[in-house]
Amino acid sequence: MRTYIQKNKQLMLFLAVAIVLIVACSSLIPNFLTWDNIMNVLKQSAYTCIPVVGLTFIMIINGIDLSISGVIALSGVITVYMVMQGFPVWLGFTISISVGTLIGALNGLLISRFKTPPFICTYAVGQVASGIALMITQGNTIGPFRNDIYTFIGNGKVLNIPIPNIIMVAMALVGTFVLFRLPIGIHIRGLGNNETVIAQEGMNLTRLKIFAYASCGLCSAISGLLLSARLSSASAVQGDSYQLDCVASCIIGGIGLSGPGTGSVILAVIGGIFIGTMRNVLNLMAIHPFTQNVIVGSLLIALVVVSMYIRRKNMEADAEY
Amino acid sequence: MQKRARASTVRQLISEYRIIVYLLVFTLIGVICFPKFATSRNFFNVINQAPVAIIACVALNFMLIAGNIDLSAGYLVGLVSICIGKFAEAGVPVWLIVVMAVLMGIIAGVVNGTLVTYLSVPAFIATLGSGYIFYGIAQMIAGSYAIRGIPDGLKNFGKYFVFGKIQLMFFYALVIVILGYIVMNRMKYGRILSNLGINRQAARMSGLNVDLCHMISFVLCSALVAFTAVLSTIRVNTAQADMGGGTYTFDAVMASVLGGTAFNGGKANIIGGMFAVLLIKEIEVLMTILGINKYFYQAFLGVVVLVVIIMQCRNKR
C-alpha cells in the first residue's frame, strides 16, 4: 500500500485535490452534486477528453500536436457539409474520421521522415486544415439542419448517459489497452524514454511516430464530429478553444512528470474532466468567464509546481537510496 | 587556397541567408508576372505592415535560441494594449505610456522567468498558464469593450512619416534587429544563450549561472513583446484585450524558423527572421492584389511554410 502511494504520487495528488474540491463545492454550492449537473460537466468535458486520449500518445514520445483545433473544425465541417448535401450520415462520419486520421499520419510522416520540429509542423498542418474548413464554409456557420440519427448521436442518451461520454470512456479504455498491453504501445513508451535505444533495437521509428500522430488525428476527428452533431452545425473556428485545454489536461494528468516515457491515458482524461469541473464550479459560483481564465491558469501552474516538487523529492530519495 | 576558402565562406553565407534569395526570387517573379504588384504603394504597404511581426520575431528568437518557448506572448500583447488604452484615456504623457508598457513587459518576463528557473516548471507549461492569466486579467480590465481612437501624440510615436511614406515604426524595428544581431552574434551573452540551447546540463556544470541567463532572456523577450503591443495598438488605432491572441507566438516562431533559427535551440538568425517576415507580408499583399479568395489564404500560407520547413530540415540532415 505504502509503495503504491509512493509510486503514484501524481494520482494521490489528484485524489487529494479532487476530494477537497468536491467536499468544498458540494457544501458551498447547492446544485453541484446533482445527477444533471454531473452529467452536464461530463458531457462538456467529453469534447476535450476525446482528443486527449490521442494527445497522450504524442506527449509520451515528447511531441506535441497543435493541429487538434484544425482537425476538430475540419471534421465537423466535412460531416455537416456532406449530410447537408444529402449523403448518408455514416458516409460523412467515415470520411471525416479518415480525413482526420490522414492529417495525423501526415504530421507523423513529416516529423519522423523529414525531421521537422513537431511544434511548428503540426501548427502549420493545423492552419492548412482550418484553412480548408474556412474555404468550405466561406467563413460562415453551416447548418443547422434536421437529421434524426445525427442529432441523436450528438444529444442522445443511452441508459441516461450522454453518448459522447460513452464514446469517451470507450476510447480511454481502448487507449489504455493499446498503451499498456499491445506491443506497439510498449514500444511507444520506450520511444519516449530513450529514442536511441529503441532505434538500435531495430524498431521502426517512423511507423511508431506515424501511429501516435494518426491516433491523435483520429481522436480529434471524432471529437469534432460529435461537437458539430451537438448543434447540427459547424464552423471553422469551433475547435479553437479546445487546443490549449487539451494540452493543459495532459499536463495536469502528469504525462512525463515522473520521468520520460511515463504517463497514462486515464489520468490525462481525468485531467480534462478536472478542467471541465473547475469551469463548471466557477460558473455555478457566478464568476465571470474572464476571471475563470485567471483561476484556471493559476491552478495549472500551481499543480505543476507541486508535481515538480514531488518529482525532485523522488529523485533526491532515489539518489540517497 | 585562399580563393577556395573565400568561396566556401560565400557559400556558407548564402546558405545561412537563403531566405533572402527566396525573397528576391519571389519579388522578381511577382514584379515580372504581375505589373500591378510593382508599385511604390505596395512597397510601402509591405514595409509599414512588417515592423510588429519583425520585433516579435526578434523577441521569440531570444526564447528559441536557449531552447525555451513563450506561449504567453500573444496574451501579454492584449494585456499591455488595453492598459495603454486606459493610460491614454487618462491623459498620461506619451513617453510615460511607452515606459509603463515596457515595464509591464519586464514584470511579465520576471514572472515567466521565475516560474521556469527557480520553480523549474517547463517553459511550455509555465507560459501556457501565465498566458491564461494575462488573458483573463486583460479581459477583466477591458470588460469586453475596446477603446477606439488613440490620441494624436501617441499615434505620432509610431505613425510619424519619415522619408516620404515610411512610418517611424519601421525604424524602431530596424534598430531592434541590429541590436538583437549584436547581442546574439557579437556579445558573450548570445554565445552563452546558444550554449544553453545546445546543452543545458553542460552549461550548468561549467559554472554558468544558468538561471540568471534564462531570466534575462525571458525579460528581454517580454519587454520586446510589450513594445510590439504599443506599436500594434497604434497601428489599428484601437486598444483591445483580444489583440495578439494565440496565433501571435506561432506566427513569430514560424517566421523565425523560416529565417533559419533552429527550433530546438542553439542557433538564432535574426536578420533571416526579418526577411522571412517581409516574404510573408509580400505573399499577403500579392494574394490581395490577385483577388484570391481570402479563405484560401490561410491554407496556402500553411502549405508554403510546410514546404520551406521541409526544405530547411532536409538541408540540415
Short mmCIF file of N, CA and C in Angstrom, two decimals, chain A residues 59 64 66 106 110 112-132 134-135 138-140 241 244-245 247-248 251 257 275 279 289-291 293-298 300-301 304-305 308 312, chain B residues 69 71 75 115 118-122 124-126 128-130 132-137 139-140 142-144 246-247 249-251 253-255 257 263-264 293-299 301-303 305-306 309-310 313-314 316-317:
data_model
loop_
_atom_site.label_atom_id
_atom_site.label_comp_id
_atom_site.label_asym_id
_atom_site.label_seq_id
_atom_site.Cartn_x
_atom_site.Cartn_y
_atom_site.Cartn_z
N MET A 59 2.36 13.12 -26.39
CA MET A 59 3.12 13.77 -25.33
C MET A 59 4.08 12.77 -24.68
N ILE A 64 4.27 17.15 -29.64
CA ILE A 64 3.11 17.97 -29.32
C ILE A 64 2.27 18.03 -30.59
N LEU A 66 -0.41 20.50 -32.32
CA LEU A 66 -1.16 21.75 -32.30
C LEU A 66 -2.17 21.80 -33.43
N LEU A 106 -0.05 12.41 -41.69
CA LEU A 106 0.82 13.36 -42.39
C LEU A 106 1.75 14.06 -41.40
N LEU A 110 5.82 13.81 -41.61
CA LEU A 110 6.69 14.99 -41.72
C LEU A 110 7.68 15.02 -40.57
N SER A 112 8.75 12.41 -38.60
CA SER A 112 9.73 11.34 -38.50
C SER A 112 10.64 11.27 -39.72
N ARG A 113 10.08 11.42 -40.93
CA ARG A 113 10.91 11.27 -42.13
C ARG A 113 11.70 12.53 -42.44
N PHE A 114 11.05 13.70 -42.30
CA PHE A 114 11.70 14.95 -42.71
C PHE A 114 12.29 15.71 -41.54
N LYS A 115 12.16 15.13 -40.34
CA LYS A 115 12.79 15.71 -39.14
C LYS A 115 12.37 17.15 -38.89
N THR A 116 11.11 17.47 -39.19
CA THR A 116 10.64 18.82 -38.88
C THR A 116 10.28 18.86 -37.40
N PRO A 117 10.48 20.03 -36.74
CA PRO A 117 10.11 20.12 -35.33
C PRO A 117 8.59 20.00 -35.16
N PRO A 118 8.11 19.13 -34.24
CA PRO A 118 6.67 18.88 -34.10
C PRO A 118 5.86 20.15 -33.87
N PHE A 119 6.40 21.04 -33.03
CA PHE A 119 5.65 22.24 -32.65
C PHE A 119 5.23 23.03 -33.88
N ILE A 120 6.19 23.30 -34.76
CA ILE A 120 5.92 24.18 -35.89
C ILE A 120 5.22 23.42 -37.01
N CYS A 121 5.58 22.13 -37.18
CA CYS A 121 4.99 21.34 -38.26
C CYS A 121 3.50 21.12 -38.02
N THR A 122 3.14 20.68 -36.79
CA THR A 122 1.73 20.41 -36.54
C THR A 122 0.92 21.70 -36.58
N TYR A 123 1.56 22.81 -36.18
CA TYR A 123 0.83 24.08 -36.25
C TYR A 123 0.50 24.45 -37.68
N ALA A 124 1.50 24.29 -38.58
CA ALA A 124 1.25 24.62 -39.98
C ALA A 124 0.20 23.69 -40.58
N VAL A 125 0.27 22.39 -40.24
CA VAL A 125 -0.73 21.45 -40.75
C VAL A 125 -2.12 21.84 -40.23
N GLY A 126 -2.18 22.25 -38.96
CA GLY A 126 -3.46 22.69 -38.40
C GLY A 126 -4.00 23.91 -39.13
N GLN A 127 -3.09 24.83 -39.50
CA GLN A 127 -3.50 26.01 -40.28
C GLN A 127 -4.10 25.59 -41.61
N VAL A 128 -3.46 24.60 -42.27
CA VAL A 128 -3.99 24.13 -43.55
C VAL A 128 -5.38 23.54 -43.34
N ALA A 129 -5.52 22.71 -42.26
CA ALA A 129 -6.81 22.06 -42.03
C ALA A 129 -7.90 23.08 -41.77
N SER A 130 -7.63 24.06 -40.89
CA SER A 130 -8.71 25.02 -40.61
C SER A 130 -8.89 25.95 -41.79
N GLY A 131 -7.83 26.15 -42.60
CA GLY A 131 -7.99 26.93 -43.82
C GLY A 131 -8.94 26.25 -44.80
N ILE A 132 -8.81 24.92 -44.92
CA ILE A 132 -9.72 24.18 -45.81
C ILE A 132 -11.15 24.28 -45.28
N LEU A 134 -12.34 26.71 -43.60
CA LEU A 134 -12.79 28.07 -43.94
C LEU A 134 -13.26 28.14 -45.38
N MET A 135 -12.51 27.47 -46.28
CA MET A 135 -12.87 27.51 -47.69
C MET A 135 -14.22 26.84 -47.93
N GLN A 138 -16.87 29.11 -46.28
CA GLN A 138 -16.81 30.52 -46.69
C GLN A 138 -16.91 31.46 -45.49
N GLY A 139 -16.38 31.03 -44.36
CA GLY A 139 -16.34 31.90 -43.19
C GLY A 139 -17.63 31.95 -42.40
N ASN A 140 -18.65 31.20 -42.82
CA ASN A 140 -19.91 31.22 -42.08
C ASN A 140 -20.06 29.97 -41.23
N SER A 241 -11.09 26.79 -29.06
CA SER A 241 -10.95 26.87 -27.61
C SER A 241 -10.48 25.55 -27.01
N LEU A 244 -5.74 24.50 -26.34
CA LEU A 244 -4.94 24.70 -25.12
C LEU A 244 -5.46 23.86 -23.97
N ASP A 245 -6.80 23.70 -23.90
CA ASP A 245 -7.35 22.88 -22.82
C ASP A 245 -6.86 21.45 -22.94
N VAL A 247 -3.97 20.38 -24.24
CA VAL A 247 -2.57 20.31 -23.78
C VAL A 247 -2.53 20.44 -22.26
N ALA A 248 -3.32 21.37 -21.71
CA ALA A 248 -3.34 21.57 -20.26
C ALA A 248 -3.81 20.30 -19.55
N ILE A 251 -1.04 17.91 -19.28
CA ILE A 251 -0.04 18.34 -18.30
C ILE A 251 -0.54 18.08 -16.90
N LEU A 257 5.81 13.57 -16.13
CA LEU A 257 6.24 14.22 -14.89
C LEU A 257 7.08 13.29 -14.04
N ILE A 275 -10.46 20.05 -15.50
CA ILE A 275 -10.60 21.42 -16.02
C ILE A 275 -12.08 21.74 -16.24
N ARG A 279 -14.30 24.75 -14.43
CA ARG A 279 -15.06 25.78 -15.13
C ARG A 279 -16.53 25.76 -14.69
N PRO A 289 -16.55 34.61 -16.80
CA PRO A 289 -15.62 33.80 -17.60
C PRO A 289 -14.22 34.40 -17.67
N PHE A 290 -14.11 35.73 -17.64
CA PHE A 290 -12.80 36.37 -17.72
C PHE A 290 -11.95 35.99 -16.51
N THR A 291 -12.57 36.06 -15.33
CA THR A 291 -11.86 35.71 -14.12
C THR A 291 -11.52 34.22 -14.11
N ASN A 293 -10.45 32.39 -16.48
CA ASN A 293 -9.18 32.15 -17.14
C ASN A 293 -8.03 32.34 -16.17
N VAL A 294 -8.10 33.40 -15.36
CA VAL A 294 -7.04 33.67 -14.39
C VAL A 294 -6.93 32.50 -13.42
N ILE A 295 -8.10 32.03 -12.93
CA ILE A 295 -8.08 30.97 -11.92
C ILE A 295 -7.56 29.67 -12.52
N VAL A 296 -8.05 29.32 -13.73
CA VAL A 296 -7.59 28.07 -14.36
C VAL A 296 -6.09 28.11 -14.60
N GLY A 297 -5.59 29.28 -15.07
CA GLY A 297 -4.15 29.40 -15.31
C GLY A 297 -3.35 29.25 -14.04
N SER A 298 -3.78 29.92 -12.96
CA SER A 298 -3.04 29.82 -11.70
C SER A 298 -3.04 28.39 -11.19
N LEU A 300 -3.32 25.66 -12.95
CA LEU A 300 -2.43 24.85 -13.78
C LEU A 300 -1.00 24.97 -13.30
N ILE A 301 -0.57 26.24 -13.11
CA ILE A 301 0.81 26.45 -12.67
C ILE A 301 1.04 25.84 -11.30
N VAL A 304 1.42 22.10 -11.38
CA VAL A 304 2.68 21.65 -11.96
C VAL A 304 3.84 21.93 -11.01
N VAL A 305 3.77 23.09 -10.32
CA VAL A 305 4.84 23.39 -9.36
C VAL A 305 4.91 22.30 -8.29
N MET A 308 6.30 19.11 -9.80
CA MET A 308 7.75 19.17 -9.99
C MET A 308 8.47 19.00 -8.66
N ARG A 312 11.18 16.20 -7.78
CA ARG A 312 12.53 16.48 -7.32
C ARG A 312 12.83 15.68 -6.05
N ILE B 69 10.31 28.50 -24.91
CA ILE B 69 9.22 29.00 -25.75
C ILE B 69 8.35 29.88 -24.87
N LEU B 71 4.59 30.97 -24.77
CA LEU B 71 3.25 30.93 -25.35
C LEU B 71 2.40 32.08 -24.85
N TYR B 75 -0.95 36.88 -25.41
CA TYR B 75 -1.89 37.37 -24.40
C TYR B 75 -1.32 38.58 -23.67
N LEU B 115 9.06 31.31 -12.80
CA LEU B 115 8.42 30.01 -12.89
C LEU B 115 9.35 29.00 -13.53
N TYR B 118 13.44 29.20 -11.11
CA TYR B 118 13.51 28.87 -9.69
C TYR B 118 12.49 27.83 -9.28
N LEU B 119 11.33 27.77 -10.01
CA LEU B 119 10.34 26.78 -9.67
C LEU B 119 10.41 25.58 -10.61
N SER B 120 11.36 25.62 -11.55
CA SER B 120 11.63 24.53 -12.51
C SER B 120 10.39 23.95 -13.16
N VAL B 121 9.47 24.82 -13.58
CA VAL B 121 8.34 24.40 -14.40
C VAL B 121 8.82 24.47 -15.85
N PRO B 122 8.53 23.45 -16.68
CA PRO B 122 8.94 23.55 -18.08
C PRO B 122 8.36 24.82 -18.75
N PHE B 124 7.21 25.57 -21.58
CA PHE B 124 5.97 25.38 -22.33
C PHE B 124 4.75 25.50 -21.43
N ILE B 125 4.83 24.82 -20.27
CA ILE B 125 3.69 24.77 -19.36
C ILE B 125 3.54 26.10 -18.61
N ALA B 126 4.68 26.63 -18.13
CA ALA B 126 4.63 27.87 -17.34
C ALA B 126 4.01 29.00 -18.16
N LEU B 128 2.13 28.71 -20.81
CA LEU B 128 0.73 28.40 -21.12
C LEU B 128 -0.16 28.89 -19.98
N GLY B 129 0.26 28.58 -18.74
CA GLY B 129 -0.51 29.02 -17.58
C GLY B 129 -0.53 30.52 -17.44
N SER B 130 0.64 31.16 -17.58
CA SER B 130 0.66 32.61 -17.39
C SER B 130 -0.10 33.29 -18.54
N TYR B 132 -2.94 32.14 -19.89
CA TYR B 132 -4.33 32.14 -19.40
C TYR B 132 -4.54 33.34 -18.45
N ILE B 133 -3.55 33.53 -17.53
CA ILE B 133 -3.71 34.56 -16.51
C ILE B 133 -3.71 35.95 -17.14
N PHE B 134 -2.73 36.22 -18.03
CA PHE B 134 -2.67 37.53 -18.69
C PHE B 134 -3.97 37.83 -19.43
N TYR B 135 -4.45 36.80 -20.16
CA TYR B 135 -5.66 36.99 -20.95
C TYR B 135 -6.84 37.32 -20.05
N GLY B 136 -6.94 36.56 -18.94
CA GLY B 136 -8.03 36.81 -18.01
C GLY B 136 -7.98 38.22 -17.44
N ILE B 137 -6.78 38.65 -17.02
CA ILE B 137 -6.65 39.99 -16.44
C ILE B 137 -7.00 41.05 -17.49
N GLN B 139 -8.98 40.80 -20.04
CA GLN B 139 -10.42 40.85 -20.26
C GLN B 139 -11.14 41.50 -19.09
N MET B 140 -10.61 41.24 -17.86
CA MET B 140 -11.25 41.86 -16.69
C MET B 140 -11.12 43.38 -16.77
N ALA B 142 -10.65 45.15 -19.52
CA ALA B 142 -11.38 45.69 -20.67
C ALA B 142 -12.88 45.61 -20.45
N GLY B 143 -13.34 44.56 -19.73
CA GLY B 143 -14.78 44.39 -19.56
C GLY B 143 -15.50 44.26 -20.88
N SER B 144 -14.93 43.51 -21.79
CA SER B 144 -15.47 43.23 -23.13
C SER B 144 -15.74 44.47 -23.97
N GLY B 246 -3.74 33.86 -29.46
CA GLY B 246 -2.99 32.62 -29.50
C GLY B 246 -2.06 32.50 -30.69
N THR B 247 -2.39 33.16 -31.81
CA THR B 247 -1.59 32.94 -33.02
C THR B 247 -0.30 33.75 -33.02
N THR B 249 2.38 34.05 -30.96
CA THR B 249 3.61 33.30 -30.76
C THR B 249 3.91 32.41 -31.95
N PHE B 250 2.86 31.73 -32.43
CA PHE B 250 3.09 30.76 -33.50
C PHE B 250 3.56 31.46 -34.77
N ASP B 251 2.96 32.61 -35.09
CA ASP B 251 3.38 33.33 -36.29
C ASP B 251 4.83 33.76 -36.17
N VAL B 253 7.16 32.42 -34.27
CA VAL B 253 8.03 31.25 -34.32
C VAL B 253 8.18 30.76 -35.76
N MET B 254 7.07 30.80 -36.49
CA MET B 254 7.08 30.36 -37.89
C MET B 254 8.06 31.21 -38.69
N ALA B 255 7.97 32.53 -38.52
CA ALA B 255 8.87 33.42 -39.26
C ALA B 255 10.32 33.16 -38.85
N VAL B 257 11.67 30.39 -37.73
CA VAL B 257 12.17 29.12 -38.26
C VAL B 257 12.40 29.24 -39.77
N PHE B 263 14.70 25.42 -34.25
CA PHE B 263 13.62 25.38 -33.26
C PHE B 263 14.08 24.76 -31.96
N ASN B 264 15.02 23.82 -32.04
CA ASN B 264 15.43 23.10 -30.83
C ASN B 264 16.51 23.82 -30.05
N ASN B 293 -9.36 34.32 -53.12
CA ASN B 293 -10.30 34.12 -52.03
C ASN B 293 -9.58 34.19 -50.69
N LYS B 294 -10.05 35.08 -49.80
CA LYS B 294 -9.31 35.29 -48.55
C LYS B 294 -9.35 34.05 -47.65
N TYR B 295 -10.34 33.17 -47.89
CA TYR B 295 -10.39 31.95 -47.09
C TYR B 295 -9.36 30.95 -47.56
N PHE B 296 -8.89 31.13 -48.80
CA PHE B 296 -7.88 30.24 -49.34
C PHE B 296 -6.52 30.56 -48.75
N TYR B 297 -6.37 31.82 -48.31
CA TYR B 297 -5.07 32.34 -47.92
C TYR B 297 -4.43 31.54 -46.79
N GLN B 298 -5.23 31.25 -45.74
CA GLN B 298 -4.68 30.58 -44.57
C GLN B 298 -4.09 29.22 -44.92
N ALA B 299 -4.87 28.45 -45.71
CA ALA B 299 -4.39 27.13 -46.11
C ALA B 299 -3.14 27.27 -46.96
N LEU B 301 -0.84 29.70 -46.98
CA LEU B 301 0.32 30.08 -46.19
C LEU B 301 0.86 28.88 -45.41
N GLY B 302 -0.07 28.07 -44.88
CA GLY B 302 0.34 26.86 -44.17
C GLY B 302 1.16 25.96 -45.06
N VAL B 303 0.71 25.77 -46.32
CA VAL B 303 1.43 24.90 -47.25
C VAL B 303 2.81 25.48 -47.55
N VAL B 305 4.66 27.41 -45.68
CA VAL B 305 5.53 27.23 -44.51
C VAL B 305 6.01 25.78 -44.42
N LEU B 306 5.09 24.84 -44.65
CA LEU B 306 5.47 23.43 -44.58
C LEU B 306 6.58 23.11 -45.58
N ILE B 309 9.92 24.63 -44.52
CA ILE B 309 10.50 23.95 -43.36
C ILE B 309 11.06 22.59 -43.76
N ILE B 310 10.32 21.88 -44.63
CA ILE B 310 10.83 20.57 -45.06
C ILE B 310 12.16 20.75 -45.79
N CYS B 313 14.88 21.53 -43.19
CA CYS B 313 15.25 20.41 -42.35
C CYS B 313 16.00 19.36 -43.16
N ARG B 314 15.71 19.25 -44.48
CA ARG B 314 16.43 18.29 -45.31
C ARG B 314 17.88 18.71 -45.46
N LYS B 316 19.59 20.32 -43.31
CA LYS B 316 20.28 20.15 -42.05
C LYS B 316 20.76 18.71 -41.88
N ARG B 317 19.96 17.75 -42.45
CA ARG B 317 20.23 16.35 -42.19
C ARG B 317 21.57 15.89 -42.73
#
